Amino acid sequence: MARKVRIAPSLLSADFGRLAEDLAMLEEAGADWLHVDVMDGVFVPNLTFGAKVIETCRKLTKLPLDVHLMVVEPEKYFDAFVKAGAAVLTIHVEAAPHLHRQVMRIKELGAMAGTTLNPSTSLETVREVAADLDLLLVMSVNPGFGGQKFIPASVAKLARARQLLDETRSRALLEIDGGIARETITQCWRAGADTFVAGNAIFGAKDPVAEIRALRALCAERA
Ligand code: DX5
Ligand code: ZN
Protein backbone atom coordinates (compact mmCIF):
# COMPACT_ATOMS: atom_id res chain seq x y z
CA MET A 1 0.00 0.00 0.00
CA ALA A 2 1.39 3.40 -0.96
CA ARG A 3 1.88 5.69 2.01
CA LYS A 4 1.80 9.45 1.59
CA VAL A 5 4.80 11.20 3.11
CA ARG A 6 4.10 14.28 5.19
CA ILE A 7 6.92 16.61 6.15
CA ALA A 8 6.08 18.87 9.09
CA PRO A 9 8.76 21.51 9.78
CA SER A 10 8.80 22.59 13.42
CA LEU A 11 8.06 26.24 14.14
CA LEU A 12 10.28 26.02 17.22
CA SER A 13 13.39 26.30 15.02
CA ALA A 14 12.08 29.11 12.80
CA ASP A 15 13.46 32.65 12.91
CA PHE A 16 10.75 34.62 14.73
CA GLY A 17 12.20 37.88 13.48
CA ARG A 18 11.30 36.83 9.95
CA LEU A 19 8.44 34.47 10.55
CA ALA A 20 6.45 35.49 7.48
CA GLU A 21 9.42 34.80 5.18
CA ASP A 22 10.17 31.48 6.87
CA LEU A 23 6.57 30.30 6.53
CA ALA A 24 6.40 31.39 2.90
CA MET A 25 9.63 29.47 2.27
CA LEU A 26 8.15 26.30 3.81
CA GLU A 27 5.07 26.53 1.59
CA GLU A 28 7.22 27.13 -1.46
CA ALA A 29 9.33 24.08 -0.54
CA GLY A 30 6.24 21.88 -0.47
CA ALA A 31 6.06 21.25 3.28
CA ASP A 32 2.82 19.51 4.19
CA TRP A 33 2.12 20.73 7.71
CA LEU A 34 3.55 23.25 10.17
CA HIS A 35 4.35 21.58 13.50
CA VAL A 36 3.67 23.91 16.43
CA ASP A 37 5.17 22.96 19.81
CA VAL A 38 3.22 24.35 22.74
CA MET A 39 5.13 24.03 26.04
CA ASP A 40 3.96 25.21 29.45
CA GLY A 41 7.13 25.05 31.57
CA VAL A 42 5.42 22.42 33.77
CA PHE A 43 4.99 19.29 31.68
CA VAL A 44 8.33 20.08 30.04
CA PRO A 45 11.15 22.35 31.24
CA ASN A 46 10.60 24.96 28.54
CA LEU A 47 8.06 27.61 27.65
CA THR A 48 6.94 28.48 24.14
CA PHE A 49 3.73 29.84 22.68
CA GLY A 50 -0.04 29.83 22.89
CA ALA A 51 -3.20 30.78 20.98
CA LYS A 52 -1.89 34.15 19.80
CA VAL A 53 1.03 32.61 17.91
CA ILE A 54 -1.20 29.87 16.46
CA GLU A 55 -3.53 32.58 15.20
CA THR A 56 -0.60 34.51 13.73
CA CYS A 57 0.63 31.41 11.88
CA ARG A 58 -2.90 30.74 10.64
CA LYS A 59 -2.87 34.16 8.99
CA LEU A 60 0.62 33.77 7.55
CA THR A 61 0.32 30.31 5.97
CA LYS A 62 -2.12 27.93 4.39
CA LEU A 63 -0.26 24.93 5.80
CA PRO A 64 -2.37 22.89 8.26
CA LEU A 65 -1.21 23.58 11.82
CA ASP A 66 -0.13 20.43 13.63
CA VAL A 67 -0.23 21.49 17.27
CA HIS A 68 1.74 19.37 19.76
CA LEU A 69 0.63 20.12 23.31
CA MET A 70 3.37 19.57 25.88
CA VAL A 71 1.26 20.89 28.72
CA VAL A 72 -0.56 19.63 31.79
CA GLU A 73 -4.38 19.78 31.62
CA PRO A 74 -4.35 20.11 27.84
CA GLU A 75 -8.17 20.22 27.69
CA LYS A 76 -8.04 23.80 28.99
CA TYR A 77 -6.73 24.90 25.62
CA PHE A 78 -8.75 22.84 23.12
CA ASP A 79 -11.42 25.44 22.35
CA ALA A 80 -9.04 28.38 22.05
CA PHE A 81 -6.52 26.51 19.91
CA VAL A 82 -9.07 25.13 17.48
CA LYS A 83 -10.60 28.59 17.23
CA ALA A 84 -7.11 29.99 16.58
CA GLY A 85 -6.73 27.61 13.63
CA ALA A 86 -5.22 24.31 14.79
CA ALA A 87 -5.96 21.45 12.37
CA VAL A 88 -4.46 18.75 14.59
CA LEU A 89 -4.27 18.72 18.40
CA THR A 90 -1.93 16.12 19.86
CA ILE A 91 -1.89 15.48 23.59
CA HIS A 92 0.52 13.50 25.75
CA VAL A 93 -0.90 10.38 27.40
CA GLU A 94 1.19 11.24 30.48
CA ALA A 95 -0.87 14.43 30.88
CA ALA A 96 -4.25 12.99 29.94
CA PRO A 97 -5.81 10.63 32.48
CA HIS A 98 -9.13 10.70 30.58
CA LEU A 99 -7.65 10.11 27.19
CA HIS A 100 -10.80 8.80 25.54
CA ARG A 101 -12.87 11.77 26.65
CA GLN A 102 -10.17 14.20 25.57
CA VAL A 103 -9.74 12.58 22.14
CA MET A 104 -13.49 12.69 21.57
CA ARG A 105 -13.64 16.33 22.61
CA ILE A 106 -10.95 17.30 20.10
CA LYS A 107 -12.86 15.53 17.34
CA GLU A 108 -16.11 17.15 18.43
CA LEU A 109 -14.45 20.54 17.97
CA GLY A 110 -13.63 19.57 14.39
CA ALA A 111 -9.87 19.06 14.67
CA MET A 112 -7.88 15.88 14.11
CA ALA A 113 -7.12 14.16 17.40
CA GLY A 114 -3.62 12.93 18.13
CA THR A 115 -1.94 11.35 21.11
CA THR A 116 1.73 11.07 21.85
CA LEU A 117 4.05 9.29 24.22
CA ASN A 118 7.35 10.15 25.83
CA PRO A 119 10.20 7.76 24.95
CA SER A 120 9.78 5.93 28.28
CA THR A 121 6.01 5.45 27.94
CA SER A 122 4.59 2.14 26.74
CA LEU A 123 2.54 1.97 23.57
CA GLU A 124 -0.03 -0.06 25.47
CA THR A 125 -1.27 3.22 27.01
CA VAL A 126 -2.91 4.10 23.69
CA ARG A 127 -4.20 0.67 22.60
CA GLU A 128 -7.76 1.22 23.89
CA VAL A 129 -8.18 4.49 22.00
CA ALA A 130 -6.12 3.63 18.92
CA ALA A 131 -9.15 3.09 16.68
CA ASP A 132 -10.45 6.56 17.59
CA LEU A 133 -7.21 8.39 16.83
CA ASP A 134 -6.47 10.45 13.75
CA LEU A 135 -2.77 10.52 14.59
CA LEU A 136 -0.30 8.72 16.80
CA LEU A 137 2.94 10.54 17.51
CA VAL A 138 6.00 8.65 18.72
CA MET A 139 8.52 10.94 20.44
CA SER A 140 12.08 10.13 19.48
CA VAL A 141 13.57 12.59 21.99
CA ASN A 142 12.45 13.61 25.46
CA PRO A 143 10.17 16.58 24.70
CA GLY A 144 11.15 20.12 25.57
CA PHE A 145 13.78 21.26 23.13
CA GLY A 146 14.68 21.23 19.46
CA GLY A 147 18.04 20.01 18.20
CA GLN A 148 18.32 16.90 20.40
CA LYS A 149 19.77 13.57 19.38
CA PHE A 150 17.45 10.91 17.99
CA ILE A 151 16.94 7.99 20.42
CA PRO A 152 17.73 4.85 18.36
CA ALA A 153 15.21 2.62 20.21
CA SER A 154 12.47 4.78 18.67
CA VAL A 155 12.75 2.83 15.41
CA ALA A 156 11.63 -0.44 17.02
CA LYS A 157 8.93 1.44 18.92
CA LEU A 158 7.66 2.89 15.64
CA ALA A 159 7.46 -0.57 14.14
CA ARG A 160 5.46 -1.74 17.16
CA ALA A 161 3.24 1.33 16.84
CA ARG A 162 2.59 0.45 13.19
CA GLN A 163 1.65 -3.06 14.29
CA LEU A 164 -0.65 -1.73 17.02
CA LEU A 165 -2.44 0.52 14.53
CA ASP A 166 -2.88 -2.39 12.14
CA GLU A 167 -4.12 -4.71 14.88
CA THR A 168 -6.71 -2.20 16.06
CA ARG A 169 -7.68 -1.35 12.47
CA SER A 170 -6.82 2.25 13.22
CA ARG A 171 -6.49 4.64 10.31
CA ALA A 172 -4.36 7.03 12.37
CA LEU A 173 -1.36 8.66 10.78
CA LEU A 174 1.94 7.67 12.40
CA GLU A 175 4.17 10.64 13.17
CA ILE A 176 7.69 10.81 14.54
CA ASP A 177 9.19 13.85 16.29
CA GLY A 178 12.71 14.55 17.48
CA GLY A 179 16.10 14.36 15.82
CA ILE A 180 14.69 13.63 12.38
CA ALA A 181 17.31 14.31 9.71
CA ARG A 182 18.76 12.65 6.61
CA GLU A 183 20.53 10.10 8.82
CA THR A 184 17.40 9.00 10.69
CA ILE A 185 14.39 9.51 8.43
CA THR A 186 14.76 6.46 6.19
CA GLN A 187 14.74 3.96 9.04
CA CYS A 188 11.63 5.67 10.47
CA TRP A 189 9.90 5.48 7.10
CA ARG A 190 10.76 1.81 6.79
CA ALA A 191 9.46 1.19 10.33
CA GLY A 192 6.10 2.58 9.24
CA ALA A 193 6.03 6.32 9.94
CA ASP A 194 4.31 8.56 7.40
CA THR A 195 4.56 11.99 9.04
CA PHE A 196 7.90 13.51 9.95
CA VAL A 197 8.56 16.50 12.17
CA ALA A 198 11.90 18.21 11.61
CA GLY A 199 13.14 21.41 13.18
CA ASN A 200 16.88 21.70 13.37
CA ALA A 201 17.50 19.60 10.23
CA ILE A 202 15.46 22.01 8.12
CA PHE A 203 16.08 25.41 9.68
CA GLY A 204 19.73 24.64 10.46
CA ALA A 205 20.43 23.66 6.83
CA LYS A 206 22.14 26.05 4.43
CA ASP A 207 19.29 25.48 2.02
CA PRO A 208 16.10 24.58 3.91
CA VAL A 209 14.12 24.14 0.68
CA ALA A 210 16.58 21.53 -0.59
CA GLU A 211 16.56 19.86 2.82
CA ILE A 212 12.78 19.41 2.80
CA ARG A 213 12.99 17.88 -0.67
CA ALA A 214 15.86 15.62 0.35
CA LEU A 215 14.01 14.37 3.43
CA ARG A 216 10.96 13.59 1.32
CA ALA A 217 13.02 11.84 -1.33
CA LEU A 218 14.65 9.60 1.29
CA CYS A 219 11.18 8.26 2.15
CA ALA A 220 9.77 8.00 -1.33
CA GLU A 221 12.57 5.66 -2.37
CA ARG A 222 10.95 2.68 -0.66
CA ALA A 223 7.20 2.68 -0.34
C1 DX5 B 1 10.63 18.62 20.98
C2 DX5 B 1 9.59 19.06 20.00
C3 DX5 B 1 9.98 18.88 18.60
C4 DX5 B 1 11.16 19.68 18.14
C5 DX5 B 1 11.85 18.87 17.08
O1 DX5 B 1 10.12 18.72 22.25
O2 DX5 B 1 8.39 18.32 20.20
O3 DX5 B 1 8.87 19.09 17.72
O4 DX5 B 1 10.85 20.93 17.63
O5 DX5 B 1 13.03 19.49 16.77
P1 DX5 B 1 14.26 18.73 16.07
O6 DX5 B 1 13.79 18.24 14.74
O7 DX5 B 1 15.29 19.79 16.00
O8 DX5 B 1 14.63 17.57 16.97
ZN1 ZN C 1 6.80 18.46 18.65
Tab-separated table of C-alpha atoms and ligand atoms in Angstrom:
chain	number	residue	atom	x	y	z
A	1	MET	CA	0.000	0.000	0.000
A	2	ALA	CA	1.394	3.404	-0.959
A	3	ARG	CA	1.885	5.689	2.009
A	4	LYS	CA	1.799	9.448	1.587
A	5	VAL	CA	4.798	11.198	3.107
A	6	ARG	CA	4.104	14.276	5.193
A	7	ILE	CA	6.917	16.615	6.153
A	8	ALA	CA	6.075	18.872	9.089
A	9	PRO	CA	8.760	21.505	9.784
A	10	SER	CA	8.795	22.590	13.420
A	11	LEU	CA	8.061	26.237	14.140
A	12	LEU	CA	10.285	26.020	17.219
A	13	SER	CA	13.386	26.295	15.017
A	14	ALA	CA	12.076	29.112	12.804
A	15	ASP	CA	13.458	32.649	12.911
A	16	PHE	CA	10.749	34.619	14.725
A	17	GLY	CA	12.198	37.884	13.479
A	18	ARG	CA	11.303	36.830	9.954
A	19	LEU	CA	8.439	34.473	10.552
A	20	ALA	CA	6.445	35.486	7.479
A	21	GLU	CA	9.420	34.796	5.184
A	22	ASP	CA	10.173	31.476	6.866
A	23	LEU	CA	6.567	30.300	6.535
A	24	ALA	CA	6.404	31.393	2.899
A	25	MET	CA	9.630	29.471	2.269
A	26	LEU	CA	8.146	26.304	3.806
A	27	GLU	CA	5.070	26.529	1.587
A	28	GLU	CA	7.218	27.134	-1.459
A	29	ALA	CA	9.326	24.079	-0.542
A	30	GLY	CA	6.239	21.879	-0.466
A	31	ALA	CA	6.058	21.248	3.280
A	32	ASP	CA	2.816	19.506	4.192
A	33	TRP	CA	2.118	20.735	7.714
A	34	LEU	CA	3.546	23.249	10.166
A	35	HIS	CA	4.354	21.581	13.497
A	36	VAL	CA	3.665	23.910	16.434
A	37	ASP	CA	5.174	22.958	19.810
A	38	VAL	CA	3.223	24.346	22.743
A	39	MET	CA	5.133	24.031	26.045
A	40	ASP	CA	3.962	25.205	29.453
A	41	GLY	CA	7.125	25.054	31.571
A	42	VAL	CA	5.419	22.420	33.768
A	43	PHE	CA	4.992	19.290	31.676
A	44	VAL	CA	8.334	20.077	30.044
A	45	PRO	CA	11.148	22.347	31.237
A	46	ASN	CA	10.603	24.959	28.543
A	47	LEU	CA	8.056	27.611	27.651
A	48	THR	CA	6.942	28.480	24.142
A	49	PHE	CA	3.729	29.843	22.681
A	50	GLY	CA	-0.041	29.832	22.891
A	51	ALA	CA	-3.197	30.783	20.975
A	52	LYS	CA	-1.888	34.149	19.802
A	53	VAL	CA	1.028	32.611	17.912
A	54	ILE	CA	-1.196	29.869	16.458
A	55	GLU	CA	-3.528	32.583	15.202
A	56	THR	CA	-0.599	34.514	13.728
A	57	CYS	CA	0.627	31.407	11.880
A	58	ARG	CA	-2.897	30.740	10.641
A	59	LYS	CA	-2.868	34.164	8.990
A	60	LEU	CA	0.615	33.767	7.552
A	61	THR	CA	0.320	30.308	5.972
A	62	LYS	CA	-2.122	27.926	4.388
A	63	LEU	CA	-0.257	24.926	5.802
A	64	PRO	CA	-2.373	22.888	8.260
A	65	LEU	CA	-1.206	23.583	11.817
A	66	ASP	CA	-0.131	20.425	13.625
A	67	VAL	CA	-0.232	21.485	17.270
A	68	HIS	CA	1.736	19.371	19.756
A	69	LEU	CA	0.630	20.122	23.309
A	70	MET	CA	3.366	19.566	25.877
A	71	VAL	CA	1.260	20.892	28.717
A	72	VAL	CA	-0.565	19.635	31.787
A	73	GLU	CA	-4.379	19.779	31.620
A	74	PRO	CA	-4.352	20.109	27.842
A	75	GLU	CA	-8.169	20.223	27.687
A	76	LYS	CA	-8.043	23.797	28.989
A	77	TYR	CA	-6.729	24.903	25.617
A	78	PHE	CA	-8.750	22.840	23.122
A	79	ASP	CA	-11.420	25.437	22.347
A	80	ALA	CA	-9.042	28.377	22.047
A	81	PHE	CA	-6.521	26.512	19.910
A	82	VAL	CA	-9.073	25.126	17.481
A	83	LYS	CA	-10.596	28.589	17.232
A	84	ALA	CA	-7.106	29.991	16.580
A	85	GLY	CA	-6.728	27.606	13.631
A	86	ALA	CA	-5.222	24.306	14.791
A	87	ALA	CA	-5.956	21.453	12.369
A	88	VAL	CA	-4.459	18.753	14.592
A	89	LEU	CA	-4.267	18.720	18.396
A	90	THR	CA	-1.925	16.124	19.856
A	91	ILE	CA	-1.888	15.484	23.589
A	92	HIS	CA	0.521	13.505	25.754
A	93	VAL	CA	-0.898	10.379	27.402
A	94	GLU	CA	1.191	11.240	30.477
A	95	ALA	CA	-0.868	14.432	30.883
A	96	ALA	CA	-4.246	12.990	29.936
A	97	PRO	CA	-5.814	10.627	32.477
A	98	HIS	CA	-9.126	10.705	30.577
A	99	LEU	CA	-7.646	10.107	27.190
A	100	HIS	CA	-10.803	8.801	25.537
A	101	ARG	CA	-12.875	11.771	26.652
A	102	GLN	CA	-10.170	14.198	25.569
A	103	VAL	CA	-9.738	12.582	22.143
A	104	MET	CA	-13.494	12.686	21.573
A	105	ARG	CA	-13.637	16.332	22.609
A	106	ILE	CA	-10.946	17.301	20.102
A	107	LYS	CA	-12.864	15.532	17.343
A	108	GLU	CA	-16.111	17.155	18.427
A	109	LEU	CA	-14.447	20.541	17.966
A	110	GLY	CA	-13.627	19.569	14.394
A	111	ALA	CA	-9.870	19.064	14.667
A	112	MET	CA	-7.877	15.883	14.112
A	113	ALA	CA	-7.118	14.160	17.399
A	114	GLY	CA	-3.624	12.925	18.127
A	115	THR	CA	-1.935	11.347	21.106
A	116	THR	CA	1.728	11.074	21.850
A	117	LEU	CA	4.055	9.287	24.223
A	118	ASN	CA	7.350	10.147	25.831
A	119	PRO	CA	10.203	7.765	24.946
A	120	SER	CA	9.779	5.925	28.278
A	121	THR	CA	6.008	5.450	27.943
A	122	SER	CA	4.595	2.139	26.739
A	123	LEU	CA	2.536	1.972	23.570
A	124	GLU	CA	-0.032	-0.062	25.473
A	125	THR	CA	-1.272	3.219	27.006
A	126	VAL	CA	-2.915	4.096	23.688
A	127	ARG	CA	-4.205	0.675	22.595
A	128	GLU	CA	-7.757	1.217	23.889
A	129	VAL	CA	-8.178	4.492	22.004
A	130	ALA	CA	-6.124	3.628	18.917
A	131	ALA	CA	-9.147	3.091	16.681
A	132	ASP	CA	-10.451	6.564	17.589
A	133	LEU	CA	-7.213	8.386	16.826
A	134	ASP	CA	-6.468	10.451	13.749
A	135	LEU	CA	-2.774	10.522	14.586
A	136	LEU	CA	-0.297	8.716	16.801
A	137	LEU	CA	2.943	10.543	17.510
A	138	VAL	CA	6.005	8.648	18.718
A	139	MET	CA	8.518	10.941	20.440
A	140	SER	CA	12.080	10.130	19.478
A	141	VAL	CA	13.566	12.592	21.994
A	142	ASN	CA	12.445	13.614	25.457
A	143	PRO	CA	10.174	16.576	24.703
A	144	GLY	CA	11.152	20.115	25.575
A	145	PHE	CA	13.784	21.264	23.126
A	146	GLY	CA	14.675	21.228	19.458
A	147	GLY	CA	18.036	20.009	18.201
A	148	GLN	CA	18.320	16.905	20.397
A	149	LYS	CA	19.772	13.569	19.376
A	150	PHE	CA	17.451	10.911	17.991
A	151	ILE	CA	16.940	7.988	20.421
A	152	PRO	CA	17.728	4.847	18.365
A	153	ALA	CA	15.214	2.622	20.212
A	154	SER	CA	12.470	4.781	18.671
A	155	VAL	CA	12.753	2.827	15.410
A	156	ALA	CA	11.630	-0.437	17.015
A	157	LYS	CA	8.931	1.444	18.915
A	158	LEU	CA	7.655	2.891	15.641
A	159	ALA	CA	7.464	-0.575	14.140
A	160	ARG	CA	5.456	-1.739	17.161
A	161	ALA	CA	3.242	1.328	16.844
A	162	ARG	CA	2.587	0.447	13.188
A	163	GLN	CA	1.649	-3.057	14.294
A	164	LEU	CA	-0.645	-1.731	17.021
A	165	LEU	CA	-2.444	0.520	14.532
A	166	ASP	CA	-2.883	-2.385	12.142
A	167	GLU	CA	-4.122	-4.711	14.883
A	168	THR	CA	-6.708	-2.204	16.057
A	169	ARG	CA	-7.677	-1.350	12.468
A	170	SER	CA	-6.823	2.254	13.220
A	171	ARG	CA	-6.485	4.638	10.308
A	172	ALA	CA	-4.360	7.032	12.371
A	173	LEU	CA	-1.361	8.660	10.779
A	174	LEU	CA	1.939	7.671	12.400
A	175	GLU	CA	4.167	10.636	13.172
A	176	ILE	CA	7.693	10.806	14.542
A	177	ASP	CA	9.193	13.846	16.289
A	178	GLY	CA	12.710	14.549	17.484
A	179	GLY	CA	16.098	14.356	15.822
A	180	ILE	CA	14.689	13.629	12.378
A	181	ALA	CA	17.314	14.313	9.713
A	182	ARG	CA	18.757	12.654	6.608
A	183	GLU	CA	20.529	10.103	8.823
A	184	THR	CA	17.399	9.002	10.686
A	185	ILE	CA	14.393	9.511	8.430
A	186	THR	CA	14.757	6.457	6.189
A	187	GLN	CA	14.736	3.963	9.045
A	188	CYS	CA	11.629	5.667	10.466
A	189	TRP	CA	9.900	5.482	7.102
A	190	ARG	CA	10.761	1.815	6.791
A	191	ALA	CA	9.457	1.193	10.328
A	192	GLY	CA	6.096	2.583	9.243
A	193	ALA	CA	6.027	6.323	9.943
A	194	ASP	CA	4.305	8.557	7.397
A	195	THR	CA	4.562	11.989	9.036
A	196	PHE	CA	7.903	13.507	9.954
A	197	VAL	CA	8.561	16.502	12.172
A	198	ALA	CA	11.896	18.214	11.609
A	199	GLY	CA	13.139	21.407	13.182
A	200	ASN	CA	16.883	21.698	13.375
A	201	ALA	CA	17.505	19.602	10.235
A	202	ILE	CA	15.459	22.010	8.124
A	203	PHE	CA	16.085	25.407	9.683
A	204	GLY	CA	19.728	24.640	10.456
A	205	ALA	CA	20.426	23.664	6.834
A	206	LYS	CA	22.145	26.053	4.430
A	207	ASP	CA	19.292	25.483	2.016
A	208	PRO	CA	16.099	24.581	3.911
A	209	VAL	CA	14.118	24.140	0.684
A	210	ALA	CA	16.576	21.527	-0.594
A	211	GLU	CA	16.557	19.865	2.820
A	212	ILE	CA	12.779	19.407	2.798
A	213	ARG	CA	12.985	17.882	-0.668
A	214	ALA	CA	15.864	15.624	0.349
A	215	LEU	CA	14.011	14.370	3.430
A	216	ARG	CA	10.959	13.587	1.321
A	217	ALA	CA	13.016	11.836	-1.330
A	218	LEU	CA	14.648	9.597	1.288
A	219	CYS	CA	11.183	8.259	2.148
A	220	ALA	CA	9.769	7.998	-1.335
A	221	GLU	CA	12.568	5.657	-2.368
A	222	ARG	CA	10.951	2.679	-0.659
A	223	ALA	CA	7.199	2.679	-0.340
B	1	DX5	C1	10.630	18.617	20.978
B	1	DX5	C2	9.590	19.062	20.001
B	1	DX5	C3	9.977	18.884	18.595
B	1	DX5	C4	11.159	19.678	18.138
B	1	DX5	C5	11.850	18.867	17.082
B	1	DX5	O1	10.115	18.720	22.246
B	1	DX5	O2	8.388	18.316	20.204
B	1	DX5	O3	8.872	19.091	17.721
B	1	DX5	O4	10.851	20.931	17.635
B	1	DX5	O5	13.032	19.485	16.770
B	1	DX5	P1	14.263	18.725	16.074
B	1	DX5	O6	13.786	18.245	14.739
B	1	DX5	O7	15.289	19.795	16.003
B	1	DX5	O8	14.631	17.571	16.971
B	2	ZN	ZN	6.797	18.463	18.649
